[in-house]
Short mmCIF file of C-alpha atoms and ligand atoms in Angstrom, two decimals:
data_model
loop_
_atom_site.label_atom_id
_atom_site.label_comp_id
_atom_site.label_asym_id
_atom_site.label_seq_id
_atom_site.Cartn_x
_atom_site.Cartn_y
_atom_site.Cartn_z
CA MET A 936 -0.07 0.07 -0.05
CA LYS A 937 1.11 3.51 -0.59
CA ILE A 938 -0.81 6.41 0.69
CA GLU A 939 -0.43 8.41 -2.49
CA GLU A 940 -2.40 6.03 -4.26
CA GLU A 941 -5.01 5.60 -1.77
CA ILE A 942 -5.91 9.20 -1.19
CA LYS A 943 -5.68 10.03 -4.96
CA GLY A 944 -8.71 12.25 -5.92
CA ALA A 945 -9.85 12.60 -2.20
CA GLU A 946 -10.22 16.24 -1.03
CA SER A 947 -10.91 15.42 2.54
CA ILE A 948 -9.32 12.93 4.82
CA GLY A 949 -9.98 12.07 8.43
CA ILE A 950 -7.38 10.31 10.48
CA GLY A 951 -8.55 8.62 13.90
CA GLY A 952 -6.79 6.38 16.36
CA HIS A 953 -8.24 4.24 19.39
CA ILE A 954 -9.55 5.48 22.82
CA ARG A 955 -6.94 6.12 25.53
CA PRO A 956 -4.30 6.62 22.69
CA ASP A 957 -0.87 5.04 23.53
CA GLY A 958 2.44 6.17 21.71
CA ASP A 959 1.99 4.03 18.91
CA CYS A 960 -1.47 5.43 18.15
CA VAL A 961 -0.42 8.98 18.75
CA GLY A 962 2.92 8.55 16.81
CA ALA A 963 1.06 6.67 13.77
CA CYS A 964 -1.82 9.15 13.72
CA MET A 965 0.61 12.32 13.89
CA ALA A 966 2.98 10.98 11.40
CA LEU A 967 0.38 10.29 8.74
CA TYR A 968 -1.34 13.72 9.67
CA LEU A 969 2.04 15.63 9.16
CA TYR A 970 2.92 13.92 5.98
CA ILE A 971 -0.61 14.36 4.30
CA ARG A 972 -0.23 18.03 5.25
CA LYS A 973 3.27 18.44 3.86
CA VAL A 974 2.70 16.42 0.52
CA PHE A 975 -0.93 17.46 -0.23
CA PRO A 976 -1.19 21.00 0.99
CA THR A 977 -4.39 21.40 -0.82
CA LYS A 978 -6.30 18.77 0.87
CA LYS A 979 -8.37 19.01 4.04
CA VAL A 980 -6.88 16.80 6.71
CA GLU A 981 -8.08 16.44 10.26
CA VAL A 982 -6.89 14.19 13.05
CA PHE A 983 -9.26 12.86 15.75
CA LEU A 984 -8.10 11.51 19.09
CA GLU A 985 -9.01 11.40 22.53
CA GLN A 986 -6.69 13.83 24.57
CA PRO A 987 -3.21 12.20 24.63
CA SER A 988 -0.81 12.44 27.51
CA GLU A 989 1.18 15.71 27.82
CA VAL A 990 4.32 13.82 27.17
CA PHE A 991 3.64 13.75 23.64
CA ARG A 992 3.73 17.59 23.36
CA CYS A 993 7.11 17.07 21.56
CA ILE A 994 5.46 15.87 18.45
CA LYS A 995 4.75 18.74 16.01
CA ASP A 996 1.13 20.26 15.86
CA MET A 997 -0.25 18.16 18.81
CA ASP A 998 -2.56 21.11 19.25
CA LYS A 999 -4.19 20.44 15.93
CA ILE A 1000 -5.69 17.28 17.26
CA ARG A 1001 -9.45 17.42 17.29
CA THR A 1002 -10.94 15.81 20.48
CA ASP A 1003 -14.45 16.41 19.41
CA VAL A 1004 -16.59 16.05 16.26
CA THR A 1005 -18.91 18.54 14.82
CA ALA A 1006 -21.85 17.94 12.58
CA ASP A 1007 -20.44 19.64 9.49
CA GLU A 1008 -17.19 17.70 9.41
CA GLY A 1009 -15.38 17.16 6.08
CA CYS A 1010 -17.01 18.04 2.66
CA GLU A 1011 -20.77 17.85 2.58
CA GLY A 1012 -20.66 16.43 6.24
CA SER A 1013 -18.33 13.60 5.61
CA PHE A 1014 -14.84 12.76 4.68
CA ASP A 1015 -13.75 11.43 1.36
CA VAL A 1016 -11.43 8.90 3.16
CA PHE A 1017 -11.23 8.09 6.80
CA ILE A 1018 -8.18 6.21 8.08
CA ALA A 1019 -8.48 4.21 11.23
CA LEU A 1020 -4.95 3.62 12.70
CA ASP A 1021 -3.90 1.06 15.34
CA THR A 1022 -7.64 0.12 16.10
CA VAL A 1023 -10.87 -1.73 15.10
CA LYS A 1024 -13.58 0.67 14.14
CA GLU A 1025 -15.32 -0.02 17.71
CA ARG A 1026 -12.63 1.62 19.58
CA ILE A 1027 -12.41 4.85 17.62
CA GLY A 1028 -14.35 6.86 20.00
CA VAL A 1029 -16.25 10.26 19.07
CA ALA A 1030 -14.87 9.93 15.32
CA GLU A 1031 -16.44 6.30 14.74
CA ALA A 1032 -19.44 8.15 13.14
CA LEU A 1033 -16.99 9.87 10.54
CA PHE A 1034 -15.51 6.56 9.76
CA ASP A 1035 -18.99 5.19 9.08
CA LYS A 1036 -20.03 8.30 6.93
CA ALA A 1037 -16.73 8.33 4.85
CA LYS A 1038 -16.84 7.39 1.18
CA LYS A 1039 -13.91 5.26 1.57
CA THR A 1040 -12.18 3.77 4.73
CA ILE A 1041 -8.70 2.59 5.14
CA ASN A 1042 -7.71 0.54 8.24
CA ILE A 1043 -4.16 0.10 9.12
CA ASP A 1044 -3.21 -1.95 12.15
CA HIS A 1045 -0.96 -4.57 13.70
CA HIS A 1046 -3.39 -6.24 15.97
CA ILE A 1047 -3.82 -9.88 15.62
CA SER A 1048 -7.44 -9.54 16.88
CA ASN A 1049 -8.26 -7.12 14.21
CA PRO A 1050 -9.90 -8.82 11.16
CA GLY A 1051 -9.70 -5.36 9.39
CA CYS A 1052 -12.61 -2.99 9.30
CA GLY A 1053 -11.98 -1.02 6.35
CA THR A 1054 -12.92 -0.98 2.54
CA VAL A 1055 -9.14 -1.25 2.37
CA ASN A 1056 -7.22 -2.96 5.03
CA TYR A 1057 -3.52 -3.15 5.91
CA VAL A 1058 -3.32 -5.35 8.78
CA ASP A 1059 0.09 -6.95 9.63
CA ALA A 1060 0.25 -8.81 12.93
CA GLN A 1061 4.04 -9.15 12.42
CA ALA A 1062 4.67 -5.70 12.52
CA SER A 1063 6.25 -4.03 15.62
CA SER A 1064 3.62 -1.19 15.53
CA THR A 1065 1.23 0.81 13.45
CA SER A 1066 3.85 3.55 13.25
CA GLU A 1067 6.19 0.88 11.45
CA LEU A 1068 3.40 0.17 8.98
CA VAL A 1069 2.84 3.88 8.54
CA PHE A 1070 6.56 4.37 7.60
CA ARG A 1071 6.03 1.57 5.01
CA ILE A 1072 3.40 3.31 3.04
CA LEU A 1073 5.19 6.67 2.92
CA LYS A 1074 7.55 7.76 0.35
CA GLU A 1075 11.09 8.12 2.17
CA GLU A 1076 11.97 11.09 0.18
CA ASN A 1077 9.10 12.99 1.71
CA LEU A 1078 9.73 12.40 5.18
CA ASP A 1079 11.28 15.06 7.40
CA GLU A 1080 12.55 15.51 10.93
CA GLU A 1081 9.23 15.97 12.44
CA ILE A 1082 7.59 13.07 10.76
CA ALA A 1083 10.43 10.94 11.50
CA LYS A 1084 10.34 11.72 15.22
CA ALA A 1085 6.54 10.85 15.25
CA ILE A 1086 7.11 7.46 13.59
CA TYR A 1087 10.15 6.77 16.07
CA ILE A 1088 8.17 7.43 19.16
CA GLY A 1089 5.23 5.10 17.99
CA MET A 1090 7.74 2.29 17.28
CA ALA A 1091 9.65 2.93 20.59
CA HIS A 1092 6.71 2.74 22.71
CA ASP A 1093 5.09 -0.38 21.16
CA THR A 1094 8.53 -2.29 21.43
CA GLY A 1095 9.30 -1.22 24.91
CA VAL A 1096 12.22 0.76 23.39
CA PHE A 1097 13.15 -1.90 20.79
CA ARG A 1098 13.35 -4.68 23.39
CA TYR A 1099 10.25 -6.84 22.98
CA SER A 1100 10.15 -9.70 20.62
CA ASN A 1101 8.00 -7.77 18.05
CA THR A 1102 11.31 -5.97 17.30
CA SER A 1103 12.45 -7.29 13.92
CA PRO A 1104 15.58 -6.53 11.87
CA GLU A 1105 13.44 -4.38 9.60
CA THR A 1106 12.13 -2.34 12.81
CA LEU A 1107 15.71 -1.61 13.66
CA GLN A 1108 16.45 -0.70 10.00
CA ILE A 1109 13.61 1.71 10.01
CA ALA A 1110 14.57 3.07 13.44
CA ALA A 1111 18.17 3.69 11.99
CA LYS A 1112 16.89 5.64 8.85
CA LEU A 1113 14.61 7.54 11.31
CA ILE A 1114 17.36 8.95 13.79
CA ALA A 1115 19.52 9.96 10.80
CA PHE A 1116 16.85 12.91 10.38
CA GLY A 1117 18.75 14.36 13.46
CA PHE A 1118 15.93 14.74 16.31
CA ASP A 1119 17.27 14.14 19.83
CA PHE A 1120 16.19 10.61 20.12
CA PRO A 1121 17.52 9.98 23.70
CA GLU A 1122 15.75 13.06 24.94
CA VAL A 1123 12.50 12.16 23.11
CA ILE A 1124 12.70 8.52 24.72
CA GLU A 1125 13.49 9.81 27.96
CA LYS A 1126 10.83 12.35 28.19
CA THR A 1127 7.99 10.26 26.52
CA PHE A 1128 8.60 6.67 28.03
CA TYR A 1129 11.04 6.63 30.85
CA GLU A 1130 10.33 9.81 32.97
CA LYS A 1131 7.61 9.77 35.43
CA THR A 1132 6.04 12.31 37.70
CA TYR A 1133 6.38 11.86 41.42
CA VAL A 1134 2.86 10.88 41.70
CA GLN A 1135 2.97 8.35 38.75
CA ASN A 1136 6.02 6.70 40.70
CA LEU A 1137 4.00 6.56 43.76
CA LEU A 1138 1.13 4.84 41.89
CA LEU A 1139 3.67 2.26 40.51
CA GLY A 1140 4.93 1.77 44.05
CA ARG A 1141 1.52 0.91 45.10
CA ALA A 1142 0.82 -1.47 42.43
CA LEU A 1143 4.02 -3.27 43.13
CA LEU A 1144 3.63 -3.33 46.94
CA GLU A 1145 0.04 -4.50 46.51
CA SER A 1146 0.46 -7.15 44.10
CA ILE A 1147 -0.31 -10.66 44.71
CA LEU A 1148 1.07 -13.97 43.08
CA ILE A 1149 -1.17 -16.52 42.00
CA MET A 1150 -0.71 -19.97 40.06
CA ASP A 1151 2.43 -20.86 42.04
CA GLY A 1152 3.86 -17.58 41.15
CA LYS A 1153 3.24 -17.92 37.45
CA CYS A 1154 0.83 -15.05 37.18
CA ILE A 1155 1.24 -11.62 39.12
CA VAL A 1156 -1.92 -9.69 39.82
CA SER A 1157 -2.44 -6.10 41.01
CA GLY A 1158 -4.88 -3.11 40.56
CA ILE A 1159 -5.53 0.47 41.34
CA GLU A 1160 -8.97 1.41 42.76
CA LYS A 1161 -10.84 4.58 41.71
CA ARG A 1162 -10.49 6.13 45.33
CA THR A 1163 -6.77 5.63 44.93
CA LEU A 1164 -6.61 7.44 41.73
CA ASP A 1165 -8.82 10.08 43.12
CA PHE A 1166 -6.61 10.45 46.20
CA TYR A 1167 -3.51 11.20 44.07
CA HIS A 1168 -5.62 13.42 41.71
CA ALA A 1169 -4.54 10.89 38.95
CA ASP A 1170 -5.98 9.37 36.00
CA ALA A 1171 -5.43 6.52 33.69
CA LYS A 1172 -2.70 8.21 31.82
CA ASP A 1173 -0.73 8.12 35.03
CA LEU A 1174 -0.68 4.03 35.20
CA GLU A 1175 1.10 3.81 31.88
CA GLY A 1176 4.19 1.36 32.23
CA ILE A 1177 3.00 -0.25 35.63
CA VAL A 1178 1.79 -3.46 33.74
CA SER A 1179 5.18 -3.88 31.94
CA GLN A 1180 7.18 -3.37 35.34
CA LEU A 1181 4.77 -5.97 37.00
CA ASN A 1182 5.55 -8.36 33.96
CA MET A 1183 9.44 -8.26 34.75
CA THR A 1184 8.91 -10.40 37.87
CA LYS A 1185 11.10 -13.40 37.68
CA GLY A 1186 9.04 -16.51 37.49
CA ALA A 1187 5.93 -14.88 36.46
CA GLU A 1188 4.66 -16.02 32.71
CA CYS A 1189 2.06 -13.35 32.83
CA THR A 1190 0.55 -10.22 34.37
CA ILE A 1191 -3.04 -9.02 35.11
CA PHE A 1192 -3.14 -5.28 36.07
CA MET A 1193 -6.52 -3.44 36.25
CA TYR A 1194 -7.80 -0.05 37.19
CA GLN A 1195 -11.15 0.67 38.09
CA THR A 1196 -13.31 2.70 35.72
CA GLY A 1197 -16.71 2.62 37.41
CA VAL A 1198 -18.90 0.63 39.88
CA LEU A 1199 -17.98 -2.86 39.35
CA GLU A 1200 -15.92 -2.07 36.21
CA TYR A 1201 -12.34 -2.42 35.49
CA LYS A 1202 -10.14 -1.75 32.55
CA VAL A 1203 -7.85 -4.85 32.46
CA SER A 1204 -4.39 -4.99 30.97
CA LEU A 1205 -2.72 -8.38 30.16
CA ARG A 1206 0.89 -9.22 29.57
CA SER A 1207 2.69 -12.43 28.84
CA LYS A 1208 6.21 -13.58 28.32
CA GLY A 1209 5.12 -15.82 25.31
CA LYS A 1210 3.57 -19.05 26.90
CA VAL A 1211 0.19 -17.69 27.29
CA ASP A 1212 -1.72 -15.95 24.28
CA VAL A 1213 -3.41 -13.11 26.22
CA SER A 1214 -4.85 -11.85 23.05
CA LYS A 1215 -7.06 -14.83 23.02
CA ILE A 1216 -8.18 -14.19 26.53
CA ALA A 1217 -8.87 -10.56 25.93
CA VAL A 1218 -10.88 -11.35 22.77
CA TYR A 1219 -12.96 -13.83 24.77
CA PHE A 1220 -13.88 -11.05 26.98
CA GLY A 1221 -14.65 -8.56 24.38
CA GLY A 1222 -11.36 -6.88 23.88
CA GLY A 1223 -8.26 -7.56 21.81
CA GLY A 1224 -4.64 -6.97 21.36
CA HIS A 1225 -1.39 -9.09 20.71
CA VAL A 1226 -0.11 -12.48 21.78
CA ARG A 1227 2.06 -10.71 24.59
CA ALA A 1228 -0.03 -7.53 25.36
CA ALA A 1229 -3.82 -7.33 25.36
CA GLY A 1230 -6.74 -5.71 27.14
CA CYS A 1231 -10.27 -5.61 27.82
CA THR A 1232 -12.99 -4.05 29.98
CA MET A 1233 -14.65 -6.46 32.66
CA ASN A 1234 -17.44 -6.19 35.13
CA GLY A 1235 -17.44 -7.29 38.84
CA THR A 1236 -15.17 -6.85 41.70
CA PHE A 1237 -11.45 -7.16 41.74
CA TYR A 1238 -11.66 -10.56 42.77
CA ASP A 1239 -14.51 -11.64 40.37
CA VAL A 1240 -12.15 -10.22 37.39
CA VAL A 1241 -9.22 -12.18 38.62
CA ASN A 1242 -11.12 -15.45 38.95
CA ASN A 1243 -12.71 -15.14 35.43
CA LEU A 1244 -9.31 -14.31 33.84
CA SER A 1245 -7.29 -16.99 35.97
CA LEU A 1246 -9.47 -19.85 34.55
CA HIS A 1247 -8.30 -19.08 31.15
CA ILE A 1248 -4.63 -18.52 32.10
CA GLU A 1249 -4.50 -21.75 34.06
CA GLU A 1250 -5.86 -23.45 31.03
CA GLN A 1251 -3.22 -22.22 28.94
CA LEU A 1252 -0.45 -22.67 31.42
CA LYS A 1253 -1.65 -26.29 31.77
CA GLN A 1254 -1.56 -26.85 27.85
CA ALA A 1255 1.92 -25.28 27.75
CA GLY A 1256 3.22 -27.67 30.47
CA VAL A 1257 4.14 -24.79 33.03
CA ILE A 1258 1.63 -26.00 35.69
CA GLU A 1259 -0.03 -29.45 36.28
P1 5GP B 2746 -2.92 -2.03 27.17
O1 5GP B 2746 -2.90 -2.99 28.15
O2 5GP B 2746 -1.46 -1.27 27.08
O3 5GP B 2746 -3.97 -0.97 27.40
O4 5GP B 2746 -3.14 -2.44 25.77
C1 5GP B 2746 -2.30 -3.66 25.29
C2 5GP B 2746 -2.65 -3.90 23.82
O5 5GP B 2746 -4.18 -4.38 23.73
C3 5GP B 2746 -2.76 -2.60 22.88
O6 5GP B 2746 -2.32 -3.11 21.72
C4 5GP B 2746 -4.21 -2.33 22.98
O7 5GP B 2746 -4.31 -1.65 21.81
C5 5GP B 2746 -4.98 -3.57 23.18
N1 5GP B 2746 -6.14 -3.23 23.90
C6 5GP B 2746 -6.10 -2.83 25.03
N2 5GP B 2746 -7.66 -2.83 25.62
C7 5GP B 2746 -8.27 -3.31 24.47
C8 5GP B 2746 -9.82 -3.31 24.21
O8 5GP B 2746 -10.46 -3.03 25.01
N3 5GP B 2746 -10.12 -3.92 23.03
C9 5GP B 2746 -9.37 -4.00 21.97
N4 5GP B 2746 -9.63 -4.31 20.90
N5 5GP B 2746 -7.94 -3.97 22.14
C10 5GP B 2746 -7.36 -3.56 23.46
MN1 MN B 2747 0.12 -0.34 18.48
#
């Protein structure tokens, strides 16, 4: 796929990513937005996202992101093309209606749980990130420092800074081309990935301190209640990275981390070291993701959620011969 071909003849283009956008989602959306604006200055292009974390301010034109949708969007109330990145249609959020109304829809994603929801689909579950897929559809000669930075941030975030198993030789070859544009890549990674506010570190500390091991230490579980978030004047954006830290526990094959989103409702993050396919489990509970990183929303008490998930985890661990 080449974006030039796909948007040929289109006057208006909408771009959207998933709710609670992460680094890959923000990077992919902004890179494509910046690219289309640069290469096709006469086309109308808009990017729709839920308000991303402040750390992504280092990406150019973050203030152009539309967090709302008005009735007269696009030409004659609809976009000629709407591009959904890093997501299925159901998780686009407010802009889902614009996707539905668009004359042509394109879906670019790397989630194994996504069957493809556009009229044109580019879904590659082997790719490190949607940002890597965005790189592939752009002409290298049209990139610039700002576009390269956005793609790099996306790839770095979804690969845990190029250390997860989704990092391929191609991922690193692309990263090498991107840093050659000259942006301060150590600074960008430090500020968007590693640096935490004091409160974020306190929440990480609590999640670690209050974690429990189940299944003979093969699964680590933790959660943050709504009252704790309120106490620290924090929100879901302050919990980024906690699940990965839990999953670094020696001996644990997988991690359940959840935070409360309502009365008897939790947003669940699952991580695995490879023996458990957490995407399968998340899909079963109405969510999605990758083999080693997935999520869903579940109802019940903290322990209801743990019990429901652990049945599936236990079954997989038994099949893999990890437990008896
Ligand atoms: P996280 O645990 O970091 O929120 O998400 C891990 C992965 O699973 C990400 O790729 C994310 O897009 C995906 N994911 C998380 N929650 C959901 C969900 O509710 N539905 C779907 N389809 N994917 C999810
Ligand atoms: Mn992604």
